[in-house]
CSV table of C-alpha atoms (C1' of nucleotides) in Angstrom, one decimal:
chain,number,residue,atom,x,y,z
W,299,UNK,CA,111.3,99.8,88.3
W,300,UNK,CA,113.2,97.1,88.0
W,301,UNK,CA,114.0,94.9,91.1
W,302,UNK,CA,117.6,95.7,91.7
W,303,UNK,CA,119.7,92.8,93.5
W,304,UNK,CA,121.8,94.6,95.6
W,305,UNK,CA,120.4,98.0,97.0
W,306,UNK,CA,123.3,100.5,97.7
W,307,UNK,CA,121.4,102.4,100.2
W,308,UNK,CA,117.8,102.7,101.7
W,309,UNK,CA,116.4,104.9,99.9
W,310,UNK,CA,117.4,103.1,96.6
W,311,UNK,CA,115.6,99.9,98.2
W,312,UNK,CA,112.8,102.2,99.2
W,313,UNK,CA,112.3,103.5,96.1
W,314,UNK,CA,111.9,100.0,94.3
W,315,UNK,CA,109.1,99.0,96.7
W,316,UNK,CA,107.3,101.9,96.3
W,317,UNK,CA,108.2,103.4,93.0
W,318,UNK,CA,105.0,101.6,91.1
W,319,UNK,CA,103.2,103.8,88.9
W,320,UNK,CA,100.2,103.8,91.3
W,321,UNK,CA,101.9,102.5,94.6
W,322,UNK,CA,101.7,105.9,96.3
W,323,UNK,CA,97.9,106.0,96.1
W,324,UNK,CA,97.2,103.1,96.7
W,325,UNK,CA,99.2,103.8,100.3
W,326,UNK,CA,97.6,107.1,100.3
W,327,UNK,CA,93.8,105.7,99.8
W,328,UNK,CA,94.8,103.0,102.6
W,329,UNK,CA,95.3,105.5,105.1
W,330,UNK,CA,92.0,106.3,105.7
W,331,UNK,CA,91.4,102.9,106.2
W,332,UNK,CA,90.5,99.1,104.7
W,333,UNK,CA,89.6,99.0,101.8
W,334,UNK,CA,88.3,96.5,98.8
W,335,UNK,CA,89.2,96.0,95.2
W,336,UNK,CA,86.6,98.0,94.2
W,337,UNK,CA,86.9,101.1,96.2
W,338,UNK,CA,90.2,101.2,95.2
W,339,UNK,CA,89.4,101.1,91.4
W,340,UNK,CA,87.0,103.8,91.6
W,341,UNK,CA,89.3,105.6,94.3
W,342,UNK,CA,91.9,105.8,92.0
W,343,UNK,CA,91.0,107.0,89.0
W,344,UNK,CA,92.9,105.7,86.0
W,345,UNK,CA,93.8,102.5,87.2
W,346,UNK,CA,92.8,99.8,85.8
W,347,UNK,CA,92.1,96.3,87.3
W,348,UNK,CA,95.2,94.8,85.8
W,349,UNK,CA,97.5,97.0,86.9
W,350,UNK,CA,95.9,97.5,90.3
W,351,UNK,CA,95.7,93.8,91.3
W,352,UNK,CA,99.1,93.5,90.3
W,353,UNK,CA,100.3,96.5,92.2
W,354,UNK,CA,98.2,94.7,95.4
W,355,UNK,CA,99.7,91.7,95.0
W,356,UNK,CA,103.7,93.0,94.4
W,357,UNK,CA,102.9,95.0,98.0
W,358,UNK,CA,101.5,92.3,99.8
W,359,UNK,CA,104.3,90.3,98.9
W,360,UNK,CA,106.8,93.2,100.4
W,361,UNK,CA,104.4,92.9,103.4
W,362,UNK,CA,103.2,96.2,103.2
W,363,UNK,CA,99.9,95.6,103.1
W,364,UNK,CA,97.6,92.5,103.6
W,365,UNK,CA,95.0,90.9,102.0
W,366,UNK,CA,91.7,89.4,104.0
W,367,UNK,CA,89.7,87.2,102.1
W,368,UNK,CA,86.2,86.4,103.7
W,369,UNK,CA,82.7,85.2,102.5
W,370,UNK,CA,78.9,86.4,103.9
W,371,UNK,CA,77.6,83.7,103.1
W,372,UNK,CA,77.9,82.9,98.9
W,373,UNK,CA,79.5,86.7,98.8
W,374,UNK,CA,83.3,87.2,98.3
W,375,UNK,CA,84.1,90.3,99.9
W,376,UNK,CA,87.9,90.4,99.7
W,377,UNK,CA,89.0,93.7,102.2
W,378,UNK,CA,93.5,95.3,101.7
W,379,UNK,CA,94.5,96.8,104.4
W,380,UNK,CA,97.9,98.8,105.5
W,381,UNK,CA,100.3,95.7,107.7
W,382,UNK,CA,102.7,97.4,110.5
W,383,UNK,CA,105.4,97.8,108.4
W,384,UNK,CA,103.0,99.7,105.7
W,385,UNK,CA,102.1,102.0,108.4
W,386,UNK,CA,105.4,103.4,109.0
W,387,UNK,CA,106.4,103.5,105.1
W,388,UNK,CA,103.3,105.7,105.1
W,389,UNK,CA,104.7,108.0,107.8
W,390,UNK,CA,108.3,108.0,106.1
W,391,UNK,CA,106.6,108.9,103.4
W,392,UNK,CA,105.2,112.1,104.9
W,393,UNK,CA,107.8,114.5,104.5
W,394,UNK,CA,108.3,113.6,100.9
W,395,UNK,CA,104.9,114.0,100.5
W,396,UNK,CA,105.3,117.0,102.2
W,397,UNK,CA,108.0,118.6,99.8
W,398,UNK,CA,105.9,117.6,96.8
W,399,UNK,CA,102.9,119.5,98.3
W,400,UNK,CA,104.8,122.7,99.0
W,401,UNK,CA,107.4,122.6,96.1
W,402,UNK,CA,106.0,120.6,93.0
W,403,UNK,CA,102.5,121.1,93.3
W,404,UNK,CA,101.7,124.8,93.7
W,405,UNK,CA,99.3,126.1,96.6
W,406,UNK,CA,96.3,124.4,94.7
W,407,UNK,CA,96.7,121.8,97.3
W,408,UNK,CA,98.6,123.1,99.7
W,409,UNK,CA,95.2,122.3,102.1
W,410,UNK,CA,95.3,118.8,101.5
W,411,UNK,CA,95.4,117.6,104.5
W,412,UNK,CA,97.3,113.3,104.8
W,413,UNK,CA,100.8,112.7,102.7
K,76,UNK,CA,108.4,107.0,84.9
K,77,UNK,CA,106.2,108.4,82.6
K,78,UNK,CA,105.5,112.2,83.9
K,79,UNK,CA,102.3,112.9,84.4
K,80,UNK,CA,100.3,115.6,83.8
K,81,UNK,CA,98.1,116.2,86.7
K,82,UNK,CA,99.4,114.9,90.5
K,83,UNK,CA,96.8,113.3,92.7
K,84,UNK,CA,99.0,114.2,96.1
K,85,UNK,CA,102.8,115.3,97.0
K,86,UNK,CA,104.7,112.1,96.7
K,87,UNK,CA,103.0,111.3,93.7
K,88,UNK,CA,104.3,114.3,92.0
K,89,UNK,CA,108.2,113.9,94.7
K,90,UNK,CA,108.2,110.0,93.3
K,91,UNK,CA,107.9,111.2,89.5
K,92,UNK,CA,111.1,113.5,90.0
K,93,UNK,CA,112.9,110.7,91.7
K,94,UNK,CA,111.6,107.7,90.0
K,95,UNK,CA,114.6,107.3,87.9
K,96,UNK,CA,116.5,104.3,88.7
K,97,UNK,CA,119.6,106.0,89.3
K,98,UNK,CA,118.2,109.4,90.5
K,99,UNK,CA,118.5,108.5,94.1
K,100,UNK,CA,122.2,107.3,93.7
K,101,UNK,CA,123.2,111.3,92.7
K,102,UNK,CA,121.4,112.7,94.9
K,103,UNK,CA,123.3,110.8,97.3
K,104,UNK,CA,126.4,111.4,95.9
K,105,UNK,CA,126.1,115.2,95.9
K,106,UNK,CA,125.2,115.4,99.5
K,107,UNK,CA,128.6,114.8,100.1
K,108,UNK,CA,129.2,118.4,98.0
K,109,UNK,CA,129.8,119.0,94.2
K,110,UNK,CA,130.8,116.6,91.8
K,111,UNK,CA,132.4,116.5,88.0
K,112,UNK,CA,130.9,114.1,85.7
K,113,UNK,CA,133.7,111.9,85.9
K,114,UNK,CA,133.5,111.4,90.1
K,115,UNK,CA,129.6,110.5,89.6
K,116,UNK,CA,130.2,108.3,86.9
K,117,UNK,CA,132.7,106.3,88.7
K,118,UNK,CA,131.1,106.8,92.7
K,119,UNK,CA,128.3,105.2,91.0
K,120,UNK,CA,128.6,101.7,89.9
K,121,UNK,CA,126.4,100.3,87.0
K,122,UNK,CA,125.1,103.3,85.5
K,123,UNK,CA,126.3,104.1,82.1
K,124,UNK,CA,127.8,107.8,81.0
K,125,UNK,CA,124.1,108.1,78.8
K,126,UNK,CA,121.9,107.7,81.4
K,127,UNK,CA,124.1,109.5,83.6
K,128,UNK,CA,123.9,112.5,81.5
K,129,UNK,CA,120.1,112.0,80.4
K,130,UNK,CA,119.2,111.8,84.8
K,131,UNK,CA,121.6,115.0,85.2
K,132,UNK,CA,119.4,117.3,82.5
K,133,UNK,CA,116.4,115.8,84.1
K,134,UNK,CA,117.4,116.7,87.5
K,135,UNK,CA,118.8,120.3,86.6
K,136,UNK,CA,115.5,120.8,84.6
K,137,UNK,CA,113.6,119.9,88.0
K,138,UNK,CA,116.1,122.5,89.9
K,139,UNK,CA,117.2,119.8,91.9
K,140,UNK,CA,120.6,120.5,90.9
K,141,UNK,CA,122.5,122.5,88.9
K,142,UNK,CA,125.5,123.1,86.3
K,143,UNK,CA,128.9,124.9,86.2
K,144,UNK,CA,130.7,124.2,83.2
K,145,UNK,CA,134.0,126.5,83.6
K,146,UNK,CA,137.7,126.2,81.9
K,147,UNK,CA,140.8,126.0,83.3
K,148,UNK,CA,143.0,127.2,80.6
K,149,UNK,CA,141.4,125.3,78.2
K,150,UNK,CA,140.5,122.3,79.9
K,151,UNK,CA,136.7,122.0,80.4
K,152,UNK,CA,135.6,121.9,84.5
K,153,UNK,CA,132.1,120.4,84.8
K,154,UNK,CA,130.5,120.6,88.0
K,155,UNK,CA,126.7,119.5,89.4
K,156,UNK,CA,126.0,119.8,92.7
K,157,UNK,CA,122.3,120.7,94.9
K,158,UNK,CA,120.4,123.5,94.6
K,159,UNK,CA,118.7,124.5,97.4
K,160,UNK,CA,115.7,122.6,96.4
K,161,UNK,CA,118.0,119.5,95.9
K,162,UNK,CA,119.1,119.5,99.5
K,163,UNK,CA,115.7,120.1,100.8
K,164,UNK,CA,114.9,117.3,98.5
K,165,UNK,CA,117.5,115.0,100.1
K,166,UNK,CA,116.0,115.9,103.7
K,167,UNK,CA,112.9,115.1,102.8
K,168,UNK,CA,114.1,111.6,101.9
K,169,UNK,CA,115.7,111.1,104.9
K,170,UNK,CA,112.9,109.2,106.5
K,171,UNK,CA,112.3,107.2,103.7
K,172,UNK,CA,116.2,106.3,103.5
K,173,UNK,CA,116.0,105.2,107.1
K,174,UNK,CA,113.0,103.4,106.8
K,175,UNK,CA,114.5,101.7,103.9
K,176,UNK,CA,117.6,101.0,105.6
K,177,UNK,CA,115.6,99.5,108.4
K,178,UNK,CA,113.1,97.3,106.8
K,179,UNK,CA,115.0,96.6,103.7
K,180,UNK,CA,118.7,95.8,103.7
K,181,UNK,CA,118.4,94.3,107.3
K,182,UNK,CA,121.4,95.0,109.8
K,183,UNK,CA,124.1,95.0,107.3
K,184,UNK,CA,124.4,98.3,106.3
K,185,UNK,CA,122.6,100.3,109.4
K,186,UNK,CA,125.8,101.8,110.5
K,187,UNK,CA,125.9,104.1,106.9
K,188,UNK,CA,125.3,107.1,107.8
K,189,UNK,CA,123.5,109.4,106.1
K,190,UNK,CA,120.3,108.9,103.9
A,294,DG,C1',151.9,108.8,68.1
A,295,DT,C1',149.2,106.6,71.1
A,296,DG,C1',146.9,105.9,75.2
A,297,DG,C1',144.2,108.0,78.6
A,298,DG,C1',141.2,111.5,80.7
A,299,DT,C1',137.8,115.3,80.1
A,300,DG,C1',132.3,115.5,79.2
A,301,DG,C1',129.6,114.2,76.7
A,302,DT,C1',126.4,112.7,71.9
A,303,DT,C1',124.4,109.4,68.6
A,304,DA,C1',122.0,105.4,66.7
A,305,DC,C1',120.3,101.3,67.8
A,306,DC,C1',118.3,97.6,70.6
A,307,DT,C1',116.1,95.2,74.6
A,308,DT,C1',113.0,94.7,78.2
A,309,DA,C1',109.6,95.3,81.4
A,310,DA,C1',106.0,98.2,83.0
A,311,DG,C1',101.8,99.4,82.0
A,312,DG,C1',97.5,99.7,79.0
A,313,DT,C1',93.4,97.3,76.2
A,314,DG,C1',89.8,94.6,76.1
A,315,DA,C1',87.6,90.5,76.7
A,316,DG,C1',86.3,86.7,79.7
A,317,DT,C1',85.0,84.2,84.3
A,318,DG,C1',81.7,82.4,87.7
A,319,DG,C1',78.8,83.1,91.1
A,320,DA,C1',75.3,86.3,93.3
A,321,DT,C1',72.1,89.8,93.4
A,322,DG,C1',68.8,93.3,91.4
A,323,DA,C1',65.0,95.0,88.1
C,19,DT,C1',65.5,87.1,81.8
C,20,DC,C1',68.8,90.2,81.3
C,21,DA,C1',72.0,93.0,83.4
C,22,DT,C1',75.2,94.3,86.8
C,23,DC,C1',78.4,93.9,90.6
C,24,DC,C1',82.3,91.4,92.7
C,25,DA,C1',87.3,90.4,92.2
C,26,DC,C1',89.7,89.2,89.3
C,27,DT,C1',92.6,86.6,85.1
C,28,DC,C1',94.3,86.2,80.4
C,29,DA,C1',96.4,87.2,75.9
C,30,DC,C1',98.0,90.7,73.5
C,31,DC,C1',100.1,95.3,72.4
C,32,DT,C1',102.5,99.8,73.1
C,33,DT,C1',105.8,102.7,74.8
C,34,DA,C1',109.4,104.6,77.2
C,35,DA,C1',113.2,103.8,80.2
C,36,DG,C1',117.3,102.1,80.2
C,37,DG,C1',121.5,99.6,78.2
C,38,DT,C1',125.3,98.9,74.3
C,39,DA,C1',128.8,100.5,71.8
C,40,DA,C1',130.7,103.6,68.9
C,41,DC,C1',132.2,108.2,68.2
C,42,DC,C1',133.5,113.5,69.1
C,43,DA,C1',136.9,117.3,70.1
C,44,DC,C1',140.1,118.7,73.0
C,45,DC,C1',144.1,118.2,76.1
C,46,DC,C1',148.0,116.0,78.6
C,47,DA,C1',151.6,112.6,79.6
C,48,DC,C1',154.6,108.9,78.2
DNA sequence: GTGGGTGGTTACCTTAAGGTGAGTGGATGA
DNA sequence: TCATCCACTCACCTTAAGGTAACCACCCAC
């Protein structure tokens, strides 16, 4: 997705933010709350750490989510969580999500419940 | 956007059919109603008559859209426009447009209307 | 007869996104 | 002592999406 200079309308702009190969679930797995590097790893399967630090770091820097770095002592423990504004792209999300679930994906999942 | 073969949620599997970098932009354009090739090629600035054509197929193969090819005479008529999919497509990007529009290209363009 | 419009196709090339696999440095566990 | 977890980084490679430019057949107007 490559960062377009001049957005003709939102949905193009949204798109771009959020158009990452794994920028969806890394939303989706936010919703449920905090969460560190490594519960996102093994949350998403497929990832890899590459490719998901990166993806942290392109939507911290689009403010969507935030990083909190903080030690227990000696012990990094470094904690993403969804900002404001990452809140409500997950709730304009929903209806997209929404149309996936009920058109793209079958019944199969039809129960799950969040986006 | 590399289609994947098994969809962890809904916009997961909505993001994949309108990843493309231009896929948006027509879906745009045909809300307003049908359109030749022609009308989208020039309503849409920067994309080339390839891709254009490659993003149509895609989008008729997803039912998003579809194709009318008649002949006036013997001068060819091409026409796309939504299917009823596509438009329920396009509302369920309505939030996301607006959120977009809100967050994203600041105060210059919130008074376009639609999406 | 040539320039433009219609709706594309084709071969080729570039680029950036994403994947692979190894390494890092400190802490903790067996 | 060796291994493993933590949160990454780094160098390298692959691949597919998208861009460039030429070409196609057909028609119409000048």
């Amino acid at each position: 997705m490559t960062r377009r200079d001049a957005y003709v309308c939102g949905i193009d702009a949204a798109i771009d933010v959020v158009g990452g190969k794994w920028k969806v679930l890394i939303l989706w797995a936010l919703e449920g709350g905090p969460c560190r590097f490594g519960e996102l790893r093994r949350g998403i399967p497929g990832v890899t750490e590459k490719v998901l630090a990166s993806h942290l770091r392109e939507l911290e820097g689009d403010s969507i989510i935030f990083r909190e770095e903080a030690f227990e002592g000696a012990v990094r423990r470094v904690t993403y969580a969804l900002t404001p504004l990452g809140v409500s792209l997950n709730e304009a999300l929903g209806p997209l999500g929404a149309w996936g679930r009920e058109h793209l994906l079958g019944e199969r999942s039809a129960h799950h419940e969040a986006l």
